[in-house]
Coordinates of N, CA and C in Angstrom, one line a residue:
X1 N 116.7 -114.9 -47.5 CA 115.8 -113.9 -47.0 C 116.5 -112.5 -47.0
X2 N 118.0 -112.3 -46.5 CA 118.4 -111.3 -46.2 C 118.8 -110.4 -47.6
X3 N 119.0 -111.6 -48.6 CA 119.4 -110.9 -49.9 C 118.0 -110.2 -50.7
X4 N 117.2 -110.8 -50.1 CA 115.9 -110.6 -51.0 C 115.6 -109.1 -50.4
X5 N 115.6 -108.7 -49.2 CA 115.4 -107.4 -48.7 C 116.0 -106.3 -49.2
X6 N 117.3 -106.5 -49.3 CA 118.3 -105.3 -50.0 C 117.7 -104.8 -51.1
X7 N 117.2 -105.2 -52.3 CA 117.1 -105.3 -53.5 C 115.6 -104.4 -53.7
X8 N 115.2 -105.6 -52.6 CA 113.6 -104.7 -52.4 C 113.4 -103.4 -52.1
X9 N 114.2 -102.9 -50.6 CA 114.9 -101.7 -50.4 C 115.0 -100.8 -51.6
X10 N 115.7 -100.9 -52.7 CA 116.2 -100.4 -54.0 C 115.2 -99.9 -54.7
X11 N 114.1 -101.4 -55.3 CA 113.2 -100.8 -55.5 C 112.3 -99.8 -55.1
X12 N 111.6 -100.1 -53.8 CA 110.8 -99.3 -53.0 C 111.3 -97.7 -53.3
X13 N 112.4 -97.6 -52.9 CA 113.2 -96.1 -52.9 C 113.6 -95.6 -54.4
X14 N 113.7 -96.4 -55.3 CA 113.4 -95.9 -56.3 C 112.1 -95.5 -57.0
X15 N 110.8 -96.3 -56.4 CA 109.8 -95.9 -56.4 C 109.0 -94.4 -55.8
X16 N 109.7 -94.3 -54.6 CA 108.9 -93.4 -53.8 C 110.2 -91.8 -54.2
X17 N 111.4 -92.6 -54.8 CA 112.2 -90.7 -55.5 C 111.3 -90.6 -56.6
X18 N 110.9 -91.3 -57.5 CA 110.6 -90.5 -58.9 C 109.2 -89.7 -58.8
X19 N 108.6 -89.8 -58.4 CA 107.2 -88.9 -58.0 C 107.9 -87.3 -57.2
X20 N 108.9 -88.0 -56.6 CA 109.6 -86.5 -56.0 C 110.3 -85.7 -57.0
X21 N 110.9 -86.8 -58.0 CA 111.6 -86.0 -58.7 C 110.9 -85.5 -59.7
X22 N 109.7 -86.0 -60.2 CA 109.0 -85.0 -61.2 C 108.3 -83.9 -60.2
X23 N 108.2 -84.1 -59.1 CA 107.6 -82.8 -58.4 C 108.8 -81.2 -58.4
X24 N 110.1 -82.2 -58.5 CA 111.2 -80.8 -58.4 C 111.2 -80.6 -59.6
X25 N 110.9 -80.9 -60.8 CA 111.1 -80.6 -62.4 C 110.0 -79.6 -62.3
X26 N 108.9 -80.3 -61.9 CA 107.2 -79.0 -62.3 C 108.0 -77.7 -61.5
X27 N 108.7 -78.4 -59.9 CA 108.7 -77.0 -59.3 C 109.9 -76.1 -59.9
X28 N 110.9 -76.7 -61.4 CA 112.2 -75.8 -61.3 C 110.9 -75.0 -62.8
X29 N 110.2 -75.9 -63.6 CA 109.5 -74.5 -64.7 C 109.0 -73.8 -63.8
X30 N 108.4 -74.1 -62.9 CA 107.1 -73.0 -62.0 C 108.4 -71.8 -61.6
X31 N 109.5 -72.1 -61.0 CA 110.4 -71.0 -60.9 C 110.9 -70.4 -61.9
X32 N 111.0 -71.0 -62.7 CA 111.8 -70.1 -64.0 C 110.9 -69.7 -64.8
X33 N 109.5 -69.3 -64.2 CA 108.5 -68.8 -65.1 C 108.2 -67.6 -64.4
X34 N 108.7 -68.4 -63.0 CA 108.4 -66.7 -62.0 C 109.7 -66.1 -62.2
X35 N 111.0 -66.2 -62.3 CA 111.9 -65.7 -62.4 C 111.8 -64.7 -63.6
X36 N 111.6 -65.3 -64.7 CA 111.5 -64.5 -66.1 C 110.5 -63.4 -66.1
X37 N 109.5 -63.7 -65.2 CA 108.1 -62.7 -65.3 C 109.1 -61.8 -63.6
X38 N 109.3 -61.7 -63.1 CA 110.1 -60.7 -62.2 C 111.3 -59.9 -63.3
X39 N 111.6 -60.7 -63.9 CA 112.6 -60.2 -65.0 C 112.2 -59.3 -65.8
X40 N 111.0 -59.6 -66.4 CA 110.6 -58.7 -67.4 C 109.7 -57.1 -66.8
X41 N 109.6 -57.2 -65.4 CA 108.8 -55.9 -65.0 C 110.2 -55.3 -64.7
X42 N 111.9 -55.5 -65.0 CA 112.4 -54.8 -65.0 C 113.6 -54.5 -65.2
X43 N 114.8 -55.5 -66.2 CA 115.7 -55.7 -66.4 C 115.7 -55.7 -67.6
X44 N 114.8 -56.6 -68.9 CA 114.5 -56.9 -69.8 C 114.9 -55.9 -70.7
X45 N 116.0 -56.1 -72.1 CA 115.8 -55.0 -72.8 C 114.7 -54.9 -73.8
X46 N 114.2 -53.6 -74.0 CA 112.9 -53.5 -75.2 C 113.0 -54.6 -76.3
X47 N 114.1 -54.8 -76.7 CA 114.1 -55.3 -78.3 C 114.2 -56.9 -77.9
X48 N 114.2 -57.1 -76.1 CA 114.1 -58.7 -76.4 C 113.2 -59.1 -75.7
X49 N 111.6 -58.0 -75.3 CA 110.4 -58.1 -74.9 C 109.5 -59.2 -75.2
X50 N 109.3 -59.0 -76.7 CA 109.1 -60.1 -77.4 C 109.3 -61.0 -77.6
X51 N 110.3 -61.6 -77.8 CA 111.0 -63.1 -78.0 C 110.9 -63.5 -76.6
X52 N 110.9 -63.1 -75.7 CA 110.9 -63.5 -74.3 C 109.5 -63.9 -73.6
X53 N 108.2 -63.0 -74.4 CA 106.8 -63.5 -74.2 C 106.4 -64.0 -74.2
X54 N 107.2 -64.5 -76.4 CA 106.7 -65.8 -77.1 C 107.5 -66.9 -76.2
X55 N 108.7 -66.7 -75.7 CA 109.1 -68.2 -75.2 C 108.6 -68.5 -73.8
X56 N 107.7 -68.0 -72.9 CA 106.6 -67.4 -72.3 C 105.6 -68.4 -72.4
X57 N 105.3 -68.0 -73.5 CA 103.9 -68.5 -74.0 C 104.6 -70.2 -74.3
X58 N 105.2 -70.8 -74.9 CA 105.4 -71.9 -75.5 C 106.2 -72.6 -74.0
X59 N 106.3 -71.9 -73.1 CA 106.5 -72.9 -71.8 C 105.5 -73.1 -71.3
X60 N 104.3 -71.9 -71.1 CA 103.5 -72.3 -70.2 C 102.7 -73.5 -71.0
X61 N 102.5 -73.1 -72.8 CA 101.6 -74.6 -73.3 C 102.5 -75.7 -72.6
X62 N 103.4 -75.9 -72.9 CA 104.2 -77.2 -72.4 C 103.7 -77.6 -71.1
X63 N 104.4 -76.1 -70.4 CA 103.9 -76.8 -68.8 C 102.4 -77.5 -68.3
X64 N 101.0 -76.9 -69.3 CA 99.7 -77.1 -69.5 C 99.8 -78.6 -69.7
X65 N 100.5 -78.9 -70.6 CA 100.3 -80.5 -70.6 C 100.5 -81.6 -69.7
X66 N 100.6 -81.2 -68.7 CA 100.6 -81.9 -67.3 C 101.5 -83.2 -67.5
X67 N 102.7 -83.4 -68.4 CA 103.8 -84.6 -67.9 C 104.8 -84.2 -68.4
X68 N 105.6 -85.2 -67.8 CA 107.1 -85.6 -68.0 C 107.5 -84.8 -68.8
X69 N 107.1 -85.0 -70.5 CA 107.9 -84.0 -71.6 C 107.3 -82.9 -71.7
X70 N 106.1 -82.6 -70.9 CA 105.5 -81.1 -71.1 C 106.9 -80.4 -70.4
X71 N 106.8 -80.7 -69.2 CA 107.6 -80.6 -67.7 C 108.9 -79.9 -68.7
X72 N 109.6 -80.9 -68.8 CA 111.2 -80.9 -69.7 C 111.0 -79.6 -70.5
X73 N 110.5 -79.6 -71.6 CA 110.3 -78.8 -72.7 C 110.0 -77.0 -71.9
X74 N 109.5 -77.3 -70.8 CA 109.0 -75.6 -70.4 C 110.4 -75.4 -69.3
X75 N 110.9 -76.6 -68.8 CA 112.3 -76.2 -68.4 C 113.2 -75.9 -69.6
X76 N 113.3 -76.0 -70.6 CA 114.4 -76.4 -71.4 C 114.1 -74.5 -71.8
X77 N 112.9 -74.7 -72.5 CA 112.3 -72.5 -73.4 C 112.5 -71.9 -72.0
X78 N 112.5 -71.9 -70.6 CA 112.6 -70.9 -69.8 C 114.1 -70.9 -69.3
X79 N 115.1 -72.1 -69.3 CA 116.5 -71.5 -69.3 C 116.9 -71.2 -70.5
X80 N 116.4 -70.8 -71.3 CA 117.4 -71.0 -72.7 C 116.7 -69.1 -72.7
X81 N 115.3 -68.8 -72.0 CA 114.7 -67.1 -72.1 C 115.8 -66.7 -70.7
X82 N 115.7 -67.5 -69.8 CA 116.9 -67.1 -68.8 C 118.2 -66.7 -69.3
X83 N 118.2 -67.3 -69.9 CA 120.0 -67.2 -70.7 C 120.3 -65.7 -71.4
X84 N 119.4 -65.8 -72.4 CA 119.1 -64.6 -73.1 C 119.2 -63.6 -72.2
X85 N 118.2 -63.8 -71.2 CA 118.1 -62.3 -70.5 C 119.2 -62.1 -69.6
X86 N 119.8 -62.9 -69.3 CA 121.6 -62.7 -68.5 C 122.4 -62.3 -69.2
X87 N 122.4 -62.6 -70.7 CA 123.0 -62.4 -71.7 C 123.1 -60.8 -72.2
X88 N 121.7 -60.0 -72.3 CA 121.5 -58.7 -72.3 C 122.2 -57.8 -71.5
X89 N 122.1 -58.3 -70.5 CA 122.9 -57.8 -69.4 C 124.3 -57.6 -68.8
X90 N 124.8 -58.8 -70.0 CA 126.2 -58.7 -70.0 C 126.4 -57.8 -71.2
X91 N 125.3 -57.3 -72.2 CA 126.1 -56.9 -73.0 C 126.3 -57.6 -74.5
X92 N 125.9 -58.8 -74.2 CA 125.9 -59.7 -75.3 C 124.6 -60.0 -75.8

């Protein structure tokens, strides 16, 4: 009996993290969509207006598709537009 509880333990808690953990993925694009859009009313340079819209636009489709690899995919275009725009900033 006592072995059979541990394991179950395991499962259950790995059950009840993954629903959290896609909730911290939705919530890191929902931040780095607001981060980028606070970015662009005023750091942003002109010539990288654009490319920063479009990858904008192709996070929020992602994020629209309501799962897992929408999720990923709009995290993945909003640090890679984060990047860029730190990047301007240094100079680079």
């Amino acid at each position: 009996m006592k072995r059979s509880v541990l394991p179950g333990l395991f499962v259950v808690t790995a059950l009840l993290a993954a629903p959290a953990f896609a909730d911290g993925e939705k919530d890191l694009c929902t931040t780095n969509l607001q981060t980028i859009s606070n970015a662009k009313t005023t750091i942003i340079a002109a010539d990288l207006q654009g490319e920063i819209a479009n990858s904008v636009q192709q996070a929020q489709a992602a994020q629209a598709k309501n799962t897992s690899e929408g999720t990923k995919e709009c995290i993945s275009i909003t640090q890679r537009a984060i990047q860029q725009i730190q990047n301007s900033q240094k100079g680079g």
